[in-house]
Amino acid sequence: MYVCNCNGLRKRDVASAIEAGAVRPRDIFVRNQCTAQCAKCVCEMREMIQESRQAFALAAE
Ligand code: FES
């Protein structure tokens, strides 16, 4: 499933960037060697970052 159609970024590409330390959509683009074009995917990227943070916080409790 694609998160970013402009750059062909799949969910696993975004998840991998987040696991590698991306904390904002811009970091995800940089880690995948591309840039935002239409930016329609930014909301979904932010949601994935937020979900990752929440999962990390729960694991730390
Ligand atoms: S869908 Fe990601 S920049 Fe357009």
PDB file of N, CA and C and ligand atoms in Angstrom:
ATOM      1  N   MET A   1       0.842  -1.184   0.000  1.00  0.00           N
ATOM      2  CA  MET A   1       0.000   0.000   0.000  1.00  0.00           C
ATOM      3  C   MET A   1       0.884   1.242   0.000  1.00  0.00           C
ATOM      4  N   TYR A   2       0.565   2.174  -0.888  1.00  0.00           N
ATOM      5  CA  TYR A   2       1.350   3.397  -0.975  1.00  0.00           C
ATOM      6  C   TYR A   2       0.842   4.455  -0.009  1.00  0.00           C
ATOM      7  N   VAL A   3       1.763   5.108   0.661  1.00  0.00           N
ATOM      8  CA  VAL A   3       1.429   6.274   1.479  1.00  0.00           C
ATOM      9  C   VAL A   3       1.622   7.527   0.633  1.00  0.00           C
ATOM     10  N   CYS A   4       2.715   7.552  -0.114  1.00  0.00           N
ATOM     11  CA  CYS A   4       3.036   8.703  -0.957  1.00  0.00           C
ATOM     12  C   CYS A   4       3.079   8.255  -2.420  1.00  0.00           C
ATOM     13  N   ASN A   5       2.038   8.594  -3.134  1.00  0.00           N
ATOM     14  CA  ASN A   5       1.973   8.194  -4.540  1.00  0.00           C
ATOM     15  C   ASN A   5       2.967   8.963  -5.400  1.00  0.00           C
ATOM     16  N   CYS A   6       3.218  10.212  -5.072  1.00  0.00           N
ATOM     17  CA  CYS A   6       4.153  11.017  -5.882  1.00  0.00           C
ATOM     18  C   CYS A   6       5.548  10.414  -5.913  1.00  0.00           C
ATOM     19  N   ASN A   7       5.976   9.885  -4.771  1.00  0.00           N
ATOM     20  CA  ASN A   7       7.333   9.348  -4.666  1.00  0.00           C
ATOM     21  C   ASN A   7       7.373   7.822  -4.588  1.00  0.00           C
ATOM     22  N   GLY A   8       6.239   7.184  -4.667  1.00  0.00           N
ATOM     23  CA  GLY A   8       6.205   5.728  -4.609  1.00  0.00           C
ATOM     24  C   GLY A   8       6.648   5.164  -3.271  1.00  0.00           C
ATOM     25  N   LEU A   9       6.331   5.883  -2.187  1.00  0.00           N
ATOM     26  CA  LEU A   9       6.713   5.403  -0.855  1.00  0.00           C
ATOM     27  C   LEU A   9       5.606   4.528  -0.285  1.00  0.00           C
ATOM     28  N   ARG A  10       5.977   3.322   0.048  1.00  0.00           N
ATOM     29  CA  ARG A  10       5.024   2.388   0.639  1.00  0.00           C
ATOM     30  C   ARG A  10       5.016   2.562   2.153  1.00  0.00           C
ATOM     31  N   LYS A  11       4.009   1.958   2.771  1.00  0.00           N
ATOM     32  CA  LYS A  11       3.888   2.048   4.223  1.00  0.00           C
ATOM     33  C   LYS A  11       5.168   1.550   4.906  1.00  0.00           C
ATOM     34  N   ARG A  12       5.744   0.493   4.373  1.00  0.00           N
ATOM     35  CA  ARG A  12       6.951  -0.053   4.987  1.00  0.00           C
ATOM     36  C   ARG A  12       8.137   0.904   4.853  1.00  0.00           C
ATOM     37  N   ASP A  13       8.192   1.698   3.771  1.00  0.00           N
ATOM     38  CA  ASP A  13       9.257   2.692   3.616  1.00  0.00           C
ATOM     39  C   ASP A  13       9.137   3.772   4.685  1.00  0.00           C
ATOM     40  N   VAL A  14       7.894   4.201   4.924  1.00  0.00           N
ATOM     41  CA  VAL A  14       7.647   5.230   5.929  1.00  0.00           C
ATOM     42  C   VAL A  14       7.945   4.671   7.321  1.00  0.00           C
ATOM     43  N   ALA A  15       7.475   3.465   7.603  1.00  0.00           N
ATOM     44  CA  ALA A  15       7.699   2.844   8.910  1.00  0.00           C
ATOM     45  C   ALA A  15       9.185   2.658   9.167  1.00  0.00           C
ATOM     46  N   SER A  16       9.900   2.273   8.139  1.00  0.00           N
ATOM     47  CA  SER A  16      11.347   2.073   8.276  1.00  0.00           C
ATOM     48  C   SER A  16      12.047   3.383   8.606  1.00  0.00           C
ATOM     49  N   ALA A  17      11.634   4.468   7.956  1.00  0.00           N
ATOM     50  CA  ALA A  17      12.230   5.783   8.235  1.00  0.00           C
ATOM     51  C   ALA A  17      11.929   6.209   9.668  1.00  0.00           C
ATOM     52  N   ILE A  18      10.710   5.940  10.134  1.00  0.00           N
ATOM     53  CA  ILE A  18      10.337   6.298  11.508  1.00  0.00           C
ATOM     54  C   ILE A  18      11.171   5.482  12.494  1.00  0.00           C
ATOM     55  N   GLU A  19      11.319   4.200  12.230  1.00  0.00           N
ATOM     56  CA  GLU A  19      12.134   3.348  13.110  1.00  0.00           C
ATOM     57  C   GLU A  19      13.581   3.819  13.139  1.00  0.00           C
ATOM     58  N   ALA A  20      14.027   4.419  12.035  1.00  0.00           N
ATOM     59  CA  ALA A  20      15.409   4.906  11.944  1.00  0.00           C
ATOM     60  C   ALA A  20      15.575   6.297  12.556  1.00  0.00           C
ATOM     61  N   GLY A  21      14.477   6.863  13.081  1.00  0.00           N
ATOM     62  CA  GLY A  21      14.598   8.125  13.789  1.00  0.00           C
ATOM     63  C   GLY A  21      13.873   9.320  13.198  1.00  0.00           C
ATOM     64  N   ALA A  22      13.138   9.139  12.108  1.00  0.00           N
ATOM     65  CA  ALA A  22      12.397  10.262  11.529  1.00  0.00           C
ATOM     66  C   ALA A  22      11.326  10.727  12.511  1.00  0.00           C
ATOM     67  N   VAL A  23      11.286  12.028  12.786  1.00  0.00           N
ATOM     68  CA  VAL A  23      10.309  12.571  13.725  1.00  0.00           C
ATOM     69  C   VAL A  23       9.343  13.553  13.067  1.00  0.00           C
ATOM     70  N   ARG A  24       9.516  13.769  11.779  1.00  0.00           N
ATOM     71  CA  ARG A  24       8.598  14.631  11.022  1.00  0.00           C
ATOM     72  C   ARG A  24       8.610  14.177   9.563  1.00  0.00           C
ATOM     73  N   PRO A  25       7.548  14.511   8.816  1.00  0.00           N
ATOM     74  CA  PRO A  25       7.483  14.070   7.421  1.00  0.00           C
ATOM     75  C   PRO A  25       8.722  14.422   6.600  1.00  0.00           C
ATOM     76  N   ARG A  26       9.274  15.597   6.824  1.00  0.00           N
ATOM     77  CA  ARG A  26      10.473  15.987   6.071  1.00  0.00           C
ATOM     78  C   ARG A  26      11.593  14.958   6.249  1.00  0.00           C
ATOM     79  N   ASP A  27      11.757  14.449   7.467  1.00  0.00           N
ATOM     80  CA  ASP A  27      12.795  13.438   7.726  1.00  0.00           C
ATOM     81  C   ASP A  27      12.525  12.173   6.909  1.00  0.00           C
ATOM     82  N   ILE A  28      11.245  11.834   6.770  1.00  0.00           N
ATOM     83  CA  ILE A  28      10.883  10.633   6.008  1.00  0.00           C
ATOM     84  C   ILE A  28      11.259  10.806   4.537  1.00  0.00           C
ATOM     85  N   PHE A  29      10.996  11.996   3.999  1.00  0.00           N
ATOM     86  CA  PHE A  29      11.380  12.248   2.603  1.00  0.00           C
ATOM     87  C   PHE A  29      12.896  12.186   2.444  1.00  0.00           C
ATOM     88  N   VAL A  30      13.613  12.812   3.354  1.00  0.00           N
ATOM     89  CA  VAL A  30      15.084  12.841   3.259  1.00  0.00           C
ATOM     90  C   VAL A  30      15.641  11.423   3.322  1.00  0.00           C
ATOM     91  N   ARG A  31      15.129  10.626   4.255  1.00  0.00           N
ATOM     92  CA  ARG A  31      15.647   9.259   4.405  1.00  0.00           C
ATOM     93  C   ARG A  31      15.326   8.391   3.184  1.00  0.00           C
ATOM     94  N   ASN A  32      14.313   8.784   2.431  1.00  0.00           N
ATOM     95  CA  ASN A  32      13.980   8.041   1.210  1.00  0.00           C
ATOM     96  C   ASN A  32      14.470   8.765  -0.047  1.00  0.00           C
ATOM     97  N   GLN A  33      15.326   9.759   0.175  1.00  0.00           N
ATOM     98  CA  GLN A  33      15.975  10.491  -0.913  1.00  0.00           C
ATOM     99  C   GLN A  33      14.973  11.064  -1.920  1.00  0.00           C
ATOM    100  N   CYS A  34      13.955  11.728  -1.370  1.00  0.00           N
ATOM    101  CA  CYS A  34      12.972  12.395  -2.223  1.00  0.00           C
ATOM    102  C   CYS A  34      12.470  13.638  -1.493  1.00  0.00           C
ATOM    103  N   THR A  35      11.562  14.359  -2.114  1.00  0.00           N
ATOM    104  CA  THR A  35      11.014  15.564  -1.497  1.00  0.00           C
ATOM    105  C   THR A  35       9.485  15.569  -1.643  1.00  0.00           C
ATOM    106  N   ALA A  36       8.842  16.357  -0.798  1.00  0.00           N
ATOM    107  CA  ALA A  36       7.390  16.504  -0.900  1.00  0.00           C
ATOM    108  C   ALA A  36       7.045  17.185  -2.218  1.00  0.00           C
ATOM    109  N   GLN A  37       6.008  16.691  -2.839  1.00  0.00           N
ATOM    110  CA  GLN A  37       5.549  17.312  -4.083  1.00  0.00           C
ATOM    111  C   GLN A  37       4.142  17.878  -3.870  1.00  0.00           C
ATOM    112  N   CYS A  38       3.120  17.034  -3.791  1.00  0.00           N
ATOM    113  CA  CYS A  38       1.767  17.552  -3.554  1.00  0.00           C
ATOM    114  C   CYS A  38       1.472  17.659  -2.052  1.00  0.00           C
ATOM    115  N   ALA A  39       2.228  16.899  -1.234  1.00  0.00           N
ATOM    116  CA  ALA A  39       2.099  16.894   0.230  1.00  0.00           C
ATOM    117  C   ALA A  39       0.788  16.289   0.748  1.00  0.00           C
ATOM    118  N   LYS A  40       0.042  15.595  -0.094  1.00  0.00           N
ATOM    119  CA  LYS A  40      -1.190  14.943   0.370  1.00  0.00           C
ATOM    120  C   LYS A  40      -0.903  13.840   1.383  1.00  0.00           C
ATOM    121  N   CYS A  41       0.295  13.303   1.371  1.00  0.00           N
ATOM    122  CA  CYS A  41       0.661  12.192   2.239  1.00  0.00           C
ATOM    123  C   CYS A  41       1.122  12.634   3.623  1.00  0.00           C
ATOM    124  N   VAL A  42       1.339  13.917   3.807  1.00  0.00           N
ATOM    125  CA  VAL A  42       1.928  14.404   5.051  1.00  0.00           C
ATOM    126  C   VAL A  42       1.066  14.077   6.273  1.00  0.00           C
ATOM    127  N   CYS A  43      -0.258  14.186   6.146  1.00  0.00           N
ATOM    128  CA  CYS A  43      -1.138  13.879   7.282  1.00  0.00           C
ATOM    129  C   CYS A  43      -0.987  12.416   7.704  1.00  0.00           C
ATOM    130  N   GLU A  44      -0.951  11.517   6.726  1.00  0.00           N
ATOM    131  CA  GLU A  44      -0.804  10.101   7.069  1.00  0.00           C
ATOM    132  C   GLU A  44       0.562   9.829   7.689  1.00  0.00           C
ATOM    133  N   MET A  45       1.587  10.505   7.186  1.00  0.00           N
ATOM    134  CA  MET A  45       2.916  10.338   7.788  1.00  0.00           C
ATOM    135  C   MET A  45       2.915  10.812   9.237  1.00  0.00           C
ATOM    136  N   ARG A  46       2.275  11.953   9.481  1.00  0.00           N
ATOM    137  CA  ARG A  46       2.207  12.470  10.861  1.00  0.00           C
ATOM    138  C   ARG A  46       1.474  11.493  11.765  1.00  0.00           C
ATOM    139  N   GLU A  47       0.385  10.893  11.241  1.00  0.00           N
ATOM    140  CA  GLU A  47      -0.358   9.900  12.028  1.00  0.00           C
ATOM    141  C   GLU A  47       0.530   8.706  12.358  1.00  0.00           C
ATOM    142  N   MET A  48       1.308   8.243  11.387  1.00  0.00           N
ATOM    143  CA  MET A  48       2.191   7.100  11.634  1.00  0.00           C
ATOM    144  C   MET A  48       3.268   7.448  12.668  1.00  0.00           C
ATOM    145  N   ILE A  49       3.781   8.677  12.603  1.00  0.00           N
ATOM    146  CA  ILE A  49       4.778   9.116  13.588  1.00  0.00           C
ATOM    147  C   ILE A  49       4.145   9.145  14.971  1.00  0.00           C
ATOM    148  N   GLN A  50       2.924   9.690  15.055  1.00  0.00           N
ATOM    149  CA  GLN A  50       2.223   9.777  16.341  1.00  0.00           C
ATOM    150  C   GLN A  50       1.936   8.384  16.905  1.00  0.00           C
ATOM    151  N   GLU A  51       1.482   7.472  16.054  1.00  0.00           N
ATOM    152  CA  GLU A  51       1.200   6.109  16.505  1.00  0.00           C
ATOM    153  C   GLU A  51       2.474   5.448  17.027  1.00  0.00           C
ATOM    154  N   SER A  52       3.578   5.698  16.360  1.00  0.00           N
ATOM    155  CA  SER A  52       4.846   5.125  16.780  1.00  0.00           C
ATOM    156  C   SER A  52       5.251   5.657  18.154  1.00  0.00           C
ATOM    157  N   ARG A  53       5.065   6.966  18.341  1.00  0.00           N
ATOM    158  CA  ARG A  53       5.396   7.584  19.640  1.00  0.00           C
ATOM    159  C   ARG A  53       4.545   6.992  20.749  1.00  0.00           C
ATOM    160  N   GLN A  54       3.234   6.816  20.464  1.00  0.00           N
ATOM    161  CA  GLN A  54       2.330   6.271  21.480  1.00  0.00           C
ATOM    162  C   GLN A  54       2.704   4.837  21.814  1.00  0.00           C
ATOM    163  N   ALA A  55       3.060   4.070  20.796  1.00  0.00           N
ATOM    164  CA  ALA A  55       3.464   2.683  21.041  1.00  0.00           C
ATOM    165  C   ALA A  55       4.736   2.636  21.867  1.00  0.00           C
ATOM    166  N   PHE A  56       5.651   3.557  21.579  1.00  0.00           N
ATOM    167  CA  PHE A  56       6.900   3.614  22.334  1.00  0.00           C
ATOM    168  C   PHE A  56       6.625   4.004  23.790  1.00  0.00           C
ATOM    169  N   ALA A  57       5.728   4.997  23.999  1.00  0.00           N
ATOM    170  CA  ALA A  57       5.395   5.439  25.343  1.00  0.00           C
ATOM    171  C   ALA A  57       4.748   4.312  26.146  1.00  0.00           C
ATOM    172  N   LEU A  58       3.848   3.547  25.485  1.00  0.00           N
ATOM    173  CA  LEU A  58       3.209   2.425  26.179  1.00  0.00           C
ATOM    174  C   LEU A  58       4.224   1.358  26.551  1.00  0.00           C
ATOM    175  N   ALA A  59       5.154   1.114  25.647  1.00  0.00           N
ATOM    176  CA  ALA A  59       6.170   0.095  25.912  1.00  0.00           C
ATOM    177  C   ALA A  59       7.086   0.507  27.054  1.00  0.00           C
ATOM    178  N   ALA A  60       7.250   1.814  27.212  1.00  0.00           N
ATOM    179  CA  ALA A  60       8.155   2.326  28.265  1.00  0.00           C
ATOM    180  C   ALA A  60       7.507   2.325  29.641  1.00  0.00           C
ATOM    181  N   GLU A  61       6.151   2.172  29.684  1.00  0.00           N
ATOM    182  CA  GLU A  61       5.459   2.205  30.987  1.00  0.00           C
ATOM    183  C   GLU A  61       5.715   0.942  31.774  1.00  0.00           C
TER     184      GLU A  61
HETATM  185  S1  FES B   1       1.562  11.949  -2.222  1.00  0.00           S
HETATM  186 FE1  FES B   1       3.389  12.387  -1.169  1.00  0.00          FE
HETATM  187  S2  FES B   1       4.106  14.215  -2.067  1.00  0.00           S
HETATM  188 FE2  FES B   1       2.318  13.729  -3.191  1.00  0.00          FE
END
